[in-house]
Coordinates of C-alpha atoms in Angstrom, one line a residue:
M1 CA 102.6 -37.9 72.1
P2 CA 101.1 -41.2 70.8
I3 CA 102.4 -42.7 67.6
P4 CA 99.9 -44.7 65.4
E5 CA 100.8 -48.4 65.1
D6 CA 101.1 -48.2 61.3
V7 CA 104.1 -45.8 61.7
T8 CA 107.4 -47.6 61.7
G9 CA 109.9 -44.9 61.1
E10 CA 111.0 -46.6 57.9
E11 CA 108.8 -44.1 55.9
I12 CA 111.4 -41.3 56.2
D13 CA 113.8 -40.3 53.5
K14 CA 116.9 -42.5 53.3
D15 CA 119.2 -39.4 53.8
V16 CA 117.4 -38.6 57.0
R17 CA 117.6 -42.2 58.1
Q18 CA 121.3 -42.1 57.5
E19 CA 121.6 -39.0 59.6
L20 CA 119.9 -40.8 62.5
Q21 CA 122.4 -43.6 62.4
S22 CA 124.6 -41.5 64.7
L23 CA 122.0 -42.2 67.5
P24 CA 121.5 -45.4 69.5
K25 CA 119.1 -47.7 67.5
T26 CA 116.0 -47.4 69.8
L27 CA 116.4 -43.6 70.0
A28 CA 116.8 -43.4 66.2
E29 CA 113.6 -45.3 65.8
D30 CA 111.7 -43.0 68.2
V31 CA 113.0 -39.9 66.5
A32 CA 112.2 -41.3 63.0
K33 CA 108.6 -42.0 64.0
N34 CA 108.1 -38.5 65.3
L35 CA 109.6 -37.1 62.1
V36 CA 107.1 -39.2 60.1
M37 CA 104.3 -37.7 62.1
V38 CA 105.5 -34.2 61.4
A39 CA 105.6 -34.9 57.7
R40 CA 102.2 -36.6 57.8
L41 CA 100.4 -33.8 59.7
I42 CA 102.1 -30.6 58.7
D43 CA 99.6 -29.6 56.0
E44 CA 96.4 -30.9 57.6
D45 CA 97.1 -30.3 61.3
P46 CA 100.1 -28.1 61.7
E47 CA 99.6 -27.7 65.5
R48 CA 99.9 -31.4 66.1
A49 CA 102.8 -31.6 63.7
Y50 CA 104.5 -29.0 65.8
G51 CA 104.0 -31.1 68.9
Y52 CA 105.7 -34.1 67.3
S53 CA 108.5 -31.9 66.1
R54 CA 109.1 -30.7 69.7
V55 CA 109.4 -34.4 70.9
A56 CA 111.9 -35.1 68.1
L57 CA 113.9 -32.0 69.0
R58 CA 114.0 -33.0 72.7
L59 CA 115.3 -36.4 71.7
A60 CA 117.9 -35.4 69.1
S61 CA 118.6 -31.7 68.9
R62 CA 122.0 -32.3 67.3
V63 CA 120.6 -33.9 64.2
A64 CA 120.2 -31.4 61.3
A65 CA 117.1 -33.1 59.9
V66 CA 115.4 -32.8 63.3
R67 CA 116.2 -29.0 63.5
E68 CA 115.0 -28.6 60.0
A69 CA 111.7 -30.4 60.7
A70 CA 111.2 -28.4 63.8
G71 CA 111.7 -25.2 61.7
F72 CA 109.1 -26.3 59.2
A73 CA 106.6 -27.1 61.9
A74 CA 107.2 -23.8 63.6
Y75 CA 106.9 -22.0 60.3
A76 CA 103.6 -23.7 59.5
N77 CA 102.3 -22.4 62.9
Q78 CA 103.5 -18.9 62.1
K79 CA 106.1 -19.1 64.9
Y80 CA 108.6 -17.2 62.8
G81 CA 111.2 -16.4 65.4
E82 CA 111.4 -20.0 66.5
A83 CA 111.4 -21.2 62.9
L84 CA 114.3 -18.9 62.0
A85 CA 116.3 -20.1 64.9
E86 CA 115.8 -23.8 63.9
F87 CA 116.6 -23.1 60.2
R88 CA 119.8 -21.2 61.2
A89 CA 120.8 -24.2 63.4
A90 CA 120.2 -26.7 60.5
R91 CA 122.1 -24.5 58.1
R92 CA 125.1 -24.3 60.5
M93 CA 125.1 -28.1 60.7
T94 CA 124.8 -28.8 57.0
G95 CA 126.5 -25.8 55.4
T96 CA 123.9 -25.7 52.6
A97 CA 122.0 -22.7 51.5
E98 CA 118.7 -24.4 50.6
L99 CA 116.9 -23.0 53.6
W100 CA 117.9 -19.4 52.8
P101 CA 114.5 -18.4 51.2
L102 CA 112.6 -19.7 54.2
M103 CA 114.9 -17.9 56.5
A104 CA 114.2 -14.7 54.6
D105 CA 110.5 -15.3 54.7
C106 CA 110.7 -15.7 58.5
E107 CA 112.2 -12.2 58.5
R108 CA 109.2 -11.0 56.7
G109 CA 107.0 -12.8 59.2
L110 CA 108.8 -11.0 62.0
G111 CA 108.1 -7.6 60.3
R112 CA 111.6 -7.1 58.9
P113 CA 111.0 -7.0 55.1
E114 CA 114.2 -4.9 54.7
K115 CA 116.2 -7.8 56.1
A116 CA 114.5 -10.2 53.7
L117 CA 115.5 -8.0 50.8
D118 CA 119.1 -7.9 52.0
M119 CA 119.1 -11.7 52.0
A120 CA 117.7 -11.7 48.5
G121 CA 120.8 -10.0 47.3
A122 CA 123.3 -12.1 49.3
P123 CA 125.8 -14.5 47.7
E124 CA 123.9 -17.5 49.2
V125 CA 121.2 -17.0 46.5
Q126 CA 123.7 -18.0 43.8
K127 CA 124.2 -21.3 45.5
L128 CA 120.5 -22.2 45.3
D129 CA 119.0 -24.4 42.6
K130 CA 116.4 -23.1 40.2
A131 CA 113.5 -23.8 42.5
G132 CA 115.3 -22.1 45.4
Q133 CA 116.0 -19.0 43.3
V134 CA 112.4 -18.8 42.3
E135 CA 111.4 -19.1 45.9
M136 CA 113.8 -16.3 46.8
R137 CA 112.2 -14.1 44.1
L138 CA 108.8 -14.8 45.6
V139 CA 110.0 -13.8 49.0
A140 CA 111.7 -10.7 47.7
A141 CA 108.5 -9.6 45.9
G142 CA 106.5 -10.2 49.1
A143 CA 108.9 -8.0 51.0
R144 CA 108.5 -5.3 48.4
R145 CA 104.7 -5.5 48.9
D146 CA 105.1 -5.4 52.7
M147 CA 106.9 -2.1 52.2
G148 CA 104.1 -0.8 49.9
Q149 CA 106.3 -1.0 46.8
L150 CA 103.9 -2.6 44.4
D151 CA 105.6 -1.6 41.2
A152 CA 108.9 -2.9 42.5
A153 CA 107.2 -6.2 43.5
I154 CA 105.9 -6.6 39.9
V155 CA 109.3 -6.0 38.4
T156 CA 110.9 -8.4 40.9
L157 CA 108.6 -11.2 39.6
Q158 CA 109.3 -10.5 36.0
S159 CA 111.9 -13.2 35.0
S160 CA 112.7 -15.9 32.4
E161 CA 110.9 -18.4 34.7
L162 CA 107.7 -16.3 34.6
A163 CA 107.9 -15.8 30.8
S164 CA 108.5 -19.5 30.1
N165 CA 105.7 -21.6 28.7
A166 CA 107.2 -24.7 30.4
V167 CA 105.3 -25.8 33.5
Q168 CA 107.6 -26.5 36.5
P169 CA 106.6 -27.2 40.1
W170 CA 106.9 -23.5 40.9
T171 CA 105.1 -22.1 37.8
A172 CA 101.6 -21.8 39.2
R173 CA 102.7 -20.0 42.4
L174 CA 105.0 -17.6 40.4
R175 CA 102.2 -16.8 38.0
Y176 CA 99.7 -16.4 40.9
A177 CA 102.0 -14.0 42.8
Y178 CA 102.4 -11.9 39.6
A179 CA 98.7 -11.8 39.0
D180 CA 98.0 -10.9 42.6
A181 CA 100.6 -8.1 42.5
L182 CA 99.1 -6.7 39.2
L183 CA 95.6 -6.8 40.8
A184 CA 96.9 -4.9 43.8
A185 CA 98.3 -2.3 41.5
G186 CA 95.0 -1.9 39.8
R187 CA 96.1 -3.6 36.5
T188 CA 92.9 -5.8 36.4
D189 CA 93.0 -6.9 32.8
E190 CA 96.6 -8.1 33.1
A191 CA 95.9 -9.7 36.4
R192 CA 93.0 -11.7 34.9
E193 CA 95.4 -12.9 32.1
W194 CA 97.9 -14.1 34.6
F195 CA 95.4 -15.8 37.0
A196 CA 94.2 -17.7 33.9
K197 CA 97.8 -18.7 33.2
A198 CA 98.2 -19.8 36.8
V199 CA 95.1 -22.0 36.5
E200 CA 96.7 -23.7 33.4
A201 CA 99.8 -24.5 35.4
D202 CA 98.1 -25.4 38.7
R203 CA 97.7 -29.2 38.2
E204 CA 97.9 -29.9 41.9
G205 CA 95.5 -27.2 43.1
S206 CA 98.1 -25.5 45.1
T207 CA 96.6 -22.1 44.7
D208 CA 93.0 -20.6 44.6
A209 CA 93.7 -19.1 41.1
S210 CA 90.5 -20.6 39.7
D211 CA 88.4 -18.9 42.4
R212 CA 90.2 -15.6 41.9
L213 CA 89.7 -15.8 38.1
A214 CA 86.0 -16.5 38.6
E215 CA 85.7 -13.6 40.9
L216 CA 87.2 -11.3 38.4
D217 CA 84.8 -12.6 35.7
G218 CA 81.9 -11.9 38.0
V219 CA 80.9 -15.6 38.5
A220 CA 78.9 -16.1 41.6
F221 CA 79.0 -19.5 43.3
V222 CA 75.6 -20.7 44.7
D223 CA 75.8 -22.9 47.7
A224 CA 74.6 -26.4 46.7
L225 CA 72.5 -26.9 49.8
D226 CA 70.7 -23.6 49.3
E227 CA 70.1 -24.5 45.7
S228 CA 68.5 -27.9 46.6
Q229 CA 66.4 -26.2 49.3
E230 CA 65.1 -23.8 46.6
D231 CA 64.3 -26.7 44.3
E232 CA 62.3 -28.5 47.1
A233 CA 60.4 -25.3 47.8
E234 CA 59.4 -25.0 44.1
D235 CA 58.1 -28.6 44.2
L236 CA 55.8 -28.0 47.1
P237 CA 52.1 -27.8 46.1
E238 CA 50.5 -24.4 46.3
D239 CA 47.6 -23.9 48.8
D240 CA 44.2 -24.1 47.2
D241 CA 40.6 -24.6 48.1
T242 CA 40.3 -28.3 47.1
G243 CA 39.0 -30.7 49.7
K244 CA 37.0 -28.0 51.5
D245 CA 33.3 -28.5 52.3

């Protein structure tokens, strides 16, 4: 796959660059460029990102960062079986637990929510940092919802992180998940309150909490183009008899 001229491979994280030092110099550069493309495209064009990840994987399958990138690209394309295999491989190579929540979410994607819940109670969760533990809680709540256990999903999300007024990178998503679970359980007033709290925390626009809140408040969005066309129609002169003989 073609690599744009502005991509040098130097853009990657220094830890990944260090991992690639085990490869011959030219090969390391090629792998690095493909990893840069994965990172650049994974949100806006996950299918192309997946293509670059496969190239990197073909070139350096024994590098943990490559297996991890391949896992993320497969995950972004909902190829959960493939993503799980890559995450497992990366975890074997590094010995870290940071991919555990993603692995559990892959189990959900494969229709195995019970397995995801088992993973949520595993010792590996205690090895996660705070962000990872919150992510695991989100996955576990999702698994409960997959199984139709709405009340259990709500309870799963109730935590010190949810109750905290401090805004962390995960706060908006946690509040949003809680609001969504409340709404699914028919607790509309509470859901509205938590969607509003999610909006307050969502500085990056990572959720559609503002749209969900507006929907609950009965706000209808008018298409700007339709509105301008209506204005033009109002400005047109009405037919009359002027100018006739």
